[in-house]
Amino acid sequence: MTSHKAIVSGISGRYAVALFELADEAKALDAVESDLSELKAMMEESVDMRDLVSSPLYSREQQSNGVAGVAKAAKLQGLTEKFLGVLAANRRLNALGAIISSFEKLLAHHRGEVKAEVVSARKLTKKQLGDLEKKLKSAVGHDVAIDASVDESLLGGLTVQVGSRMVDDSLKTKLNNLAIAMKGVQ
């Protein structure tokens, strides 16, 4: 495998590499991926969870107890639970979102996948995601892991980012471009 340093960097990268190597050694990459995906969803949906991981007002002990409770309630793997404990003990829970992103990059590289960030105006169906994945795979030449999200302000269409390439086919951008063009006509 290529050096992990070429894929991720910084504090979040170091923690992600450590977790990745431990999970790989324990043959638990899929389980840890599932746990991290669940944690990511919790942080997006719960204000309390975001506060727990990001607020400096909580002591180490409070953060440790909080993430231990979350891990037990969510039935996370022992490795993920211990990892969260280490983050809390080292006062690095605020980097959890970045660590999850770095772990996802490492895992995609390990699997030979390229990650595509897709933002749509409405939630895409499984069929739409499957069709998009096939088109992206043929365009990129690698398996593609899609990270889909919704931004209603796009009004319609999609934005797709694969690596440094971005395609913005959203109605919002088209309307903005039209408005700029119309100002030039006056």
PDB file of C-alpha atoms in Angstrom:
ATOM      1  CA  MET A   1       0.000   0.000   0.000  1.00  0.00           C
ATOM      2  CA  THR A   2       1.095   3.542  -0.673  1.00  0.00           C
ATOM      3  CA  SER A   3       2.263   5.555   2.300  1.00  0.00           C
ATOM      4  CA  HIS A   4      -0.688   6.738   4.360  1.00  0.00           C
ATOM      5  CA  LYS A   5       0.960  10.162   4.553  1.00  0.00           C
ATOM      6  CA  ALA A   6       0.270  10.657   0.851  1.00  0.00           C
ATOM      7  CA  ILE A   7      -3.456  10.152   1.414  1.00  0.00           C
ATOM      8  CA  VAL A   8      -4.174  11.907   4.733  1.00  0.00           C
ATOM      9  CA  SER A   9      -2.310  14.389   6.900  1.00  0.00           C
ATOM     10  CA  GLY A  10      -2.434  16.349  10.126  1.00  0.00           C
ATOM     11  CA  ILE A  11      -3.781  15.302  13.508  1.00  0.00           C
ATOM     12  CA  SER A  12      -6.920  13.800  11.993  1.00  0.00           C
ATOM     13  CA  GLY A  13      -4.797  11.838   9.531  1.00  0.00           C
ATOM     14  CA  ARG A  14      -2.591  10.380  12.262  1.00  0.00           C
ATOM     15  CA  TYR A  15      -5.569   9.235  14.305  1.00  0.00           C
ATOM     16  CA  ALA A  16      -7.297   7.849  11.194  1.00  0.00           C
ATOM     17  CA  VAL A  17      -4.156   5.906  10.197  1.00  0.00           C
ATOM     18  CA  ALA A  18      -3.899   4.452  13.707  1.00  0.00           C
ATOM     19  CA  LEU A  19      -7.538   3.372  13.697  1.00  0.00           C
ATOM     20  CA  PHE A  20      -7.256   2.029  10.144  1.00  0.00           C
ATOM     21  CA  GLU A  21      -4.192  -0.074  10.977  1.00  0.00           C
ATOM     22  CA  LEU A  22      -5.780  -1.444  14.153  1.00  0.00           C
ATOM     23  CA  ALA A  23      -9.003  -2.277  12.319  1.00  0.00           C
ATOM     24  CA  ASP A  24      -7.100  -3.878   9.435  1.00  0.00           C
ATOM     25  CA  GLU A  25      -5.050  -5.983  11.842  1.00  0.00           C
ATOM     26  CA  ALA A  26      -8.211  -7.078  13.659  1.00  0.00           C
ATOM     27  CA  LYS A  27      -9.989  -7.784  10.328  1.00  0.00           C
ATOM     28  CA  ALA A  28     -12.663  -5.301  11.390  1.00  0.00           C
ATOM     29  CA  LEU A  29     -12.489  -2.650   8.645  1.00  0.00           C
ATOM     30  CA  ASP A  30     -16.122  -3.120   7.591  1.00  0.00           C
ATOM     31  CA  ALA A  31     -17.382  -3.052  11.187  1.00  0.00           C
ATOM     32  CA  VAL A  32     -15.407   0.100  12.036  1.00  0.00           C
ATOM     33  CA  GLU A  33     -16.574   1.709   8.782  1.00  0.00           C
ATOM     34  CA  SER A  34     -20.163   1.002   9.791  1.00  0.00           C
ATOM     35  CA  ASP A  35     -19.587   2.432  13.281  1.00  0.00           C
ATOM     36  CA  LEU A  36     -17.988   5.594  11.917  1.00  0.00           C
ATOM     37  CA  SER A  37     -20.800   6.014   9.419  1.00  0.00           C
ATOM     38  CA  GLU A  38     -23.281   5.787  12.276  1.00  0.00           C
ATOM     39  CA  LEU A  39     -21.283   8.322  14.327  1.00  0.00           C
ATOM     40  CA  LYS A  40     -21.161  10.677  11.349  1.00  0.00           C
ATOM     41  CA  ALA A  41     -24.950  10.463  10.994  1.00  0.00           C
ATOM     42  CA  MET A  42     -25.377  11.089  14.740  1.00  0.00           C
ATOM     43  CA  MET A  43     -23.224  14.215  14.557  1.00  0.00           C
ATOM     44  CA  GLU A  44     -25.230  15.514  11.595  1.00  0.00           C
ATOM     45  CA  GLU A  45     -28.598  14.870  13.243  1.00  0.00           C
ATOM     46  CA  SER A  46     -28.019  15.563  16.934  1.00  0.00           C
ATOM     47  CA  VAL A  47     -27.122  18.950  18.375  1.00  0.00           C
ATOM     48  CA  ASP A  48     -26.249  17.242  21.673  1.00  0.00           C
ATOM     49  CA  MET A  49     -23.792  14.921  19.948  1.00  0.00           C
ATOM     50  CA  ARG A  50     -22.158  17.831  18.097  1.00  0.00           C
ATOM     51  CA  ASP A  51     -21.869  19.728  21.390  1.00  0.00           C
ATOM     52  CA  LEU A  52     -20.364  16.710  23.159  1.00  0.00           C
ATOM     53  CA  VAL A  53     -17.595  16.290  20.608  1.00  0.00           C
ATOM     54  CA  SER A  54     -16.886  19.961  19.904  1.00  0.00           C
ATOM     55  CA  SER A  55     -17.502  21.946  23.076  1.00  0.00           C
ATOM     56  CA  PRO A  56     -14.459  22.721  25.214  1.00  0.00           C
ATOM     57  CA  LEU A  57     -16.817  23.264  28.156  1.00  0.00           C
ATOM     58  CA  TYR A  58     -17.020  19.524  28.794  1.00  0.00           C
ATOM     59  CA  SER A  59     -14.222  18.007  30.882  1.00  0.00           C
ATOM     60  CA  ARG A  60     -12.271  14.942  29.745  1.00  0.00           C
ATOM     61  CA  GLU A  61     -14.275  12.845  32.155  1.00  0.00           C
ATOM     62  CA  GLN A  62     -17.604  14.185  30.904  1.00  0.00           C
ATOM     63  CA  GLN A  63     -16.595  13.590  27.280  1.00  0.00           C
ATOM     64  CA  SER A  64     -15.293  10.099  28.101  1.00  0.00           C
ATOM     65  CA  ASN A  65     -18.512   9.201  29.910  1.00  0.00           C
ATOM     66  CA  GLY A  66     -20.599  10.742  27.132  1.00  0.00           C
ATOM     67  CA  VAL A  67     -18.935   8.865  24.273  1.00  0.00           C
ATOM     68  CA  ALA A  68     -18.934   5.644  26.307  1.00  0.00           C
ATOM     69  CA  GLY A  69     -22.697   6.031  26.731  1.00  0.00           C
ATOM     70  CA  VAL A  70     -23.162   6.764  23.028  1.00  0.00           C
ATOM     71  CA  ALA A  71     -21.017   3.752  22.085  1.00  0.00           C
ATOM     72  CA  LYS A  72     -22.995   1.420  24.341  1.00  0.00           C
ATOM     73  CA  ALA A  73     -26.372   2.759  23.175  1.00  0.00           C
ATOM     74  CA  ALA A  74     -25.344   2.474  19.512  1.00  0.00           C
ATOM     75  CA  LYS A  75     -23.741  -0.958  20.121  1.00  0.00           C
ATOM     76  CA  LEU A  76     -20.459   0.111  18.535  1.00  0.00           C
ATOM     77  CA  GLN A  77     -17.542  -2.310  18.165  1.00  0.00           C
ATOM     78  CA  GLY A  78     -15.127  -2.526  21.084  1.00  0.00           C
ATOM     79  CA  LEU A  79     -12.349  -1.098  18.917  1.00  0.00           C
ATOM     80  CA  THR A  80     -14.441   1.942  17.973  1.00  0.00           C
ATOM     81  CA  GLU A  81     -15.487   2.446  21.593  1.00  0.00           C
ATOM     82  CA  LYS A  82     -11.870   2.333  22.794  1.00  0.00           C
ATOM     83  CA  PHE A  83     -10.853   4.698  20.012  1.00  0.00           C
ATOM     84  CA  LEU A  84     -13.499   7.215  21.088  1.00  0.00           C
ATOM     85  CA  GLY A  85     -12.195   6.880  24.648  1.00  0.00           C
ATOM     86  CA  VAL A  86      -8.664   7.677  23.485  1.00  0.00           C
ATOM     87  CA  LEU A  87      -9.933  10.723  21.577  1.00  0.00           C
ATOM     88  CA  ALA A  88     -11.783  11.939  24.683  1.00  0.00           C
ATOM     89  CA  ALA A  89      -8.767  11.312  26.946  1.00  0.00           C
ATOM     90  CA  ASN A  90      -6.499  13.230  24.559  1.00  0.00           C
ATOM     91  CA  ARG A  91      -9.059  16.055  24.102  1.00  0.00           C
ATOM     92  CA  ARG A  92      -9.289  15.323  20.356  1.00  0.00           C
ATOM     93  CA  LEU A  93     -13.014  14.585  20.033  1.00  0.00           C
ATOM     94  CA  ASN A  94     -13.358  17.914  18.229  1.00  0.00           C
ATOM     95  CA  ALA A  95     -11.464  16.315  15.318  1.00  0.00           C
ATOM     96  CA  LEU A  96     -13.855  13.339  15.050  1.00  0.00           C
ATOM     97  CA  GLY A  97     -15.507  14.563  11.834  1.00  0.00           C
ATOM     98  CA  ALA A  98     -12.142  15.085  10.131  1.00  0.00           C
ATOM     99  CA  ILE A  99     -10.895  11.722  11.430  1.00  0.00           C
ATOM    100  CA  ILE A 100     -13.930   9.979   9.948  1.00  0.00           C
ATOM    101  CA  SER A 101     -13.299  11.681   6.580  1.00  0.00           C
ATOM    102  CA  SER A 102      -9.636  10.658   6.669  1.00  0.00           C
ATOM    103  CA  PHE A 103     -10.571   7.079   7.584  1.00  0.00           C
ATOM    104  CA  GLU A 104     -13.000   6.995   4.635  1.00  0.00           C
ATOM    105  CA  LYS A 105     -10.198   8.150   2.304  1.00  0.00           C
ATOM    106  CA  LEU A 106      -7.859   5.457   3.603  1.00  0.00           C
ATOM    107  CA  LEU A 107     -10.516   2.789   3.237  1.00  0.00           C
ATOM    108  CA  ALA A 108     -11.417   3.884  -0.301  1.00  0.00           C
ATOM    109  CA  HIS A 109      -7.737   3.790  -1.269  1.00  0.00           C
ATOM    110  CA  HIS A 110      -7.363   0.354   0.314  1.00  0.00           C
ATOM    111  CA  ARG A 111     -10.324  -0.913  -1.729  1.00  0.00           C
ATOM    112  CA  GLY A 112      -9.156   0.763  -4.928  1.00  0.00           C
ATOM    113  CA  GLU A 113     -12.130   3.112  -4.951  1.00  0.00           C
ATOM    114  CA  VAL A 114     -12.389   6.771  -5.801  1.00  0.00           C
ATOM    115  CA  LYS A 115     -14.713   8.871  -3.668  1.00  0.00           C
ATOM    116  CA  ALA A 116     -17.311  11.055  -5.339  1.00  0.00           C
ATOM    117  CA  GLU A 117     -19.171  13.728  -3.391  1.00  0.00           C
ATOM    118  CA  VAL A 118     -22.611  14.192  -4.903  1.00  0.00           C
ATOM    119  CA  VAL A 119     -24.956  16.966  -3.807  1.00  0.00           C
ATOM    120  CA  SER A 120     -28.503  16.980  -5.143  1.00  0.00           C
ATOM    121  CA  ALA A 121     -31.605  19.084  -4.591  1.00  0.00           C
ATOM    122  CA  ARG A 122     -33.584  16.025  -3.469  1.00  0.00           C
ATOM    123  CA  LYS A 123     -32.583  12.668  -2.060  1.00  0.00           C
ATOM    124  CA  LEU A 124     -31.532  10.320  -4.864  1.00  0.00           C
ATOM    125  CA  THR A 125     -33.187   6.914  -5.181  1.00  0.00           C
ATOM    126  CA  LYS A 126     -31.137   3.715  -5.092  1.00  0.00           C
ATOM    127  CA  LYS A 127     -31.632   3.327  -8.846  1.00  0.00           C
ATOM    128  CA  GLN A 128     -30.434   6.885  -9.505  1.00  0.00           C
ATOM    129  CA  LEU A 129     -27.393   6.323  -7.284  1.00  0.00           C
ATOM    130  CA  GLY A 130     -26.661   3.043  -9.069  1.00  0.00           C
ATOM    131  CA  ASP A 131     -26.913   4.662 -12.499  1.00  0.00           C
ATOM    132  CA  LEU A 132     -24.726   7.563 -11.400  1.00  0.00           C
ATOM    133  CA  GLU A 133     -22.166   5.163  -9.934  1.00  0.00           C
ATOM    134  CA  LYS A 134     -21.970   3.278 -13.260  1.00  0.00           C
ATOM    135  CA  LYS A 135     -21.520   6.499 -15.252  1.00  0.00           C
ATOM    136  CA  LEU A 136     -18.855   7.780 -12.878  1.00  0.00           C
ATOM    137  CA  LYS A 137     -17.036   4.439 -12.958  1.00  0.00           C
ATOM    138  CA  SER A 138     -16.885   4.537 -16.749  1.00  0.00           C
ATOM    139  CA  ALA A 139     -15.722   8.179 -16.688  1.00  0.00           C
ATOM    140  CA  VAL A 140     -13.097   7.726 -13.980  1.00  0.00           C
ATOM    141  CA  GLY A 141     -11.969   4.184 -14.723  1.00  0.00           C
ATOM    142  CA  HIS A 142     -12.141   3.047 -11.071  1.00  0.00           C
ATOM    143  CA  ASP A 143     -14.789   1.864  -8.675  1.00  0.00           C
ATOM    144  CA  VAL A 144     -16.548   4.877  -7.207  1.00  0.00           C
ATOM    145  CA  ALA A 145     -17.856   5.281  -3.666  1.00  0.00           C
ATOM    146  CA  ILE A 146     -20.591   7.914  -3.638  1.00  0.00           C
ATOM    147  CA  ASP A 147     -21.067  10.190  -0.655  1.00  0.00           C
ATOM    148  CA  ALA A 148     -24.504  11.665  -1.363  1.00  0.00           C
ATOM    149  CA  SER A 149     -26.007  14.655   0.404  1.00  0.00           C
ATOM    150  CA  VAL A 150     -28.941  16.984  -0.145  1.00  0.00           C
ATOM    151  CA  ASP A 151     -28.901  20.780  -0.563  1.00  0.00           C
ATOM    152  CA  GLU A 152     -32.382  22.074  -1.365  1.00  0.00           C
ATOM    153  CA  SER A 153     -30.950  25.461  -2.357  1.00  0.00           C
ATOM    154  CA  LEU A 154     -29.691  23.857  -5.614  1.00  0.00           C
ATOM    155  CA  LEU A 155     -33.348  23.843  -6.786  1.00  0.00           C
ATOM    156  CA  GLY A 156     -32.598  20.974  -9.212  1.00  0.00           C
ATOM    157  CA  GLY A 157     -29.731  19.063 -10.780  1.00  0.00           C
ATOM    158  CA  LEU A 158     -26.491  17.883  -9.188  1.00  0.00           C
ATOM    159  CA  THR A 159     -22.988  18.853  -8.261  1.00  0.00           C
ATOM    160  CA  VAL A 160     -20.438  16.047  -8.452  1.00  0.00           C
ATOM    161  CA  GLN A 161     -16.873  16.246  -7.175  1.00  0.00           C
ATOM    162  CA  VAL A 162     -14.363  13.480  -7.822  1.00  0.00           C
ATOM    163  CA  GLY A 163     -10.918  14.394  -6.552  1.00  0.00           C
ATOM    164  CA  SER A 164     -10.097  17.853  -7.854  1.00  0.00           C
ATOM    165  CA  ARG A 165     -12.654  17.664 -10.675  1.00  0.00           C
ATOM    166  CA  MET A 166     -16.078  19.191 -10.167  1.00  0.00           C
ATOM    167  CA  VAL A 167     -19.145  19.221 -12.363  1.00  0.00           C
ATOM    168  CA  ASP A 168     -21.853  21.668 -11.329  1.00  0.00           C
ATOM    169  CA  ASP A 169     -25.048  20.975 -13.234  1.00  0.00           C
ATOM    170  CA  SER A 170     -27.382  22.545 -10.690  1.00  0.00           C
ATOM    171  CA  LEU A 171     -30.292  24.774 -11.592  1.00  0.00           C
ATOM    172  CA  LYS A 172     -29.063  27.335  -9.030  1.00  0.00           C
ATOM    173  CA  THR A 173     -25.742  27.749 -10.878  1.00  0.00           C
ATOM    174  CA  LYS A 174     -27.459  27.932 -14.248  1.00  0.00           C
ATOM    175  CA  LEU A 175     -29.783  30.681 -12.973  1.00  0.00           C
ATOM    176  CA  ASN A 176     -26.841  32.575 -11.434  1.00  0.00           C
ATOM    177  CA  ASN A 177     -24.938  32.357 -14.728  1.00  0.00           C
ATOM    178  CA  LEU A 178     -28.013  33.582 -16.592  1.00  0.00           C
ATOM    179  CA  ALA A 179     -28.366  36.520 -14.186  1.00  0.00           C
ATOM    180  CA  ILE A 180     -24.724  37.459 -14.748  1.00  0.00           C
ATOM    181  CA  ALA A 181     -25.165  37.214 -18.511  1.00  0.00           C
ATOM    182  CA  MET A 182     -28.307  39.367 -18.362  1.00  0.00           C
ATOM    183  CA  LYS A 183     -26.456  42.098 -16.428  1.00  0.00           C
ATOM    184  CA  GLY A 184     -23.913  42.251 -19.236  1.00  0.00           C
ATOM    185  CA  VAL A 185     -26.686  42.836 -21.837  1.00  0.00           C
ATOM    186  CA  GLN A 186     -27.973  46.064 -20.212  1.00  0.00           C
TER     187      GLN A 186
END
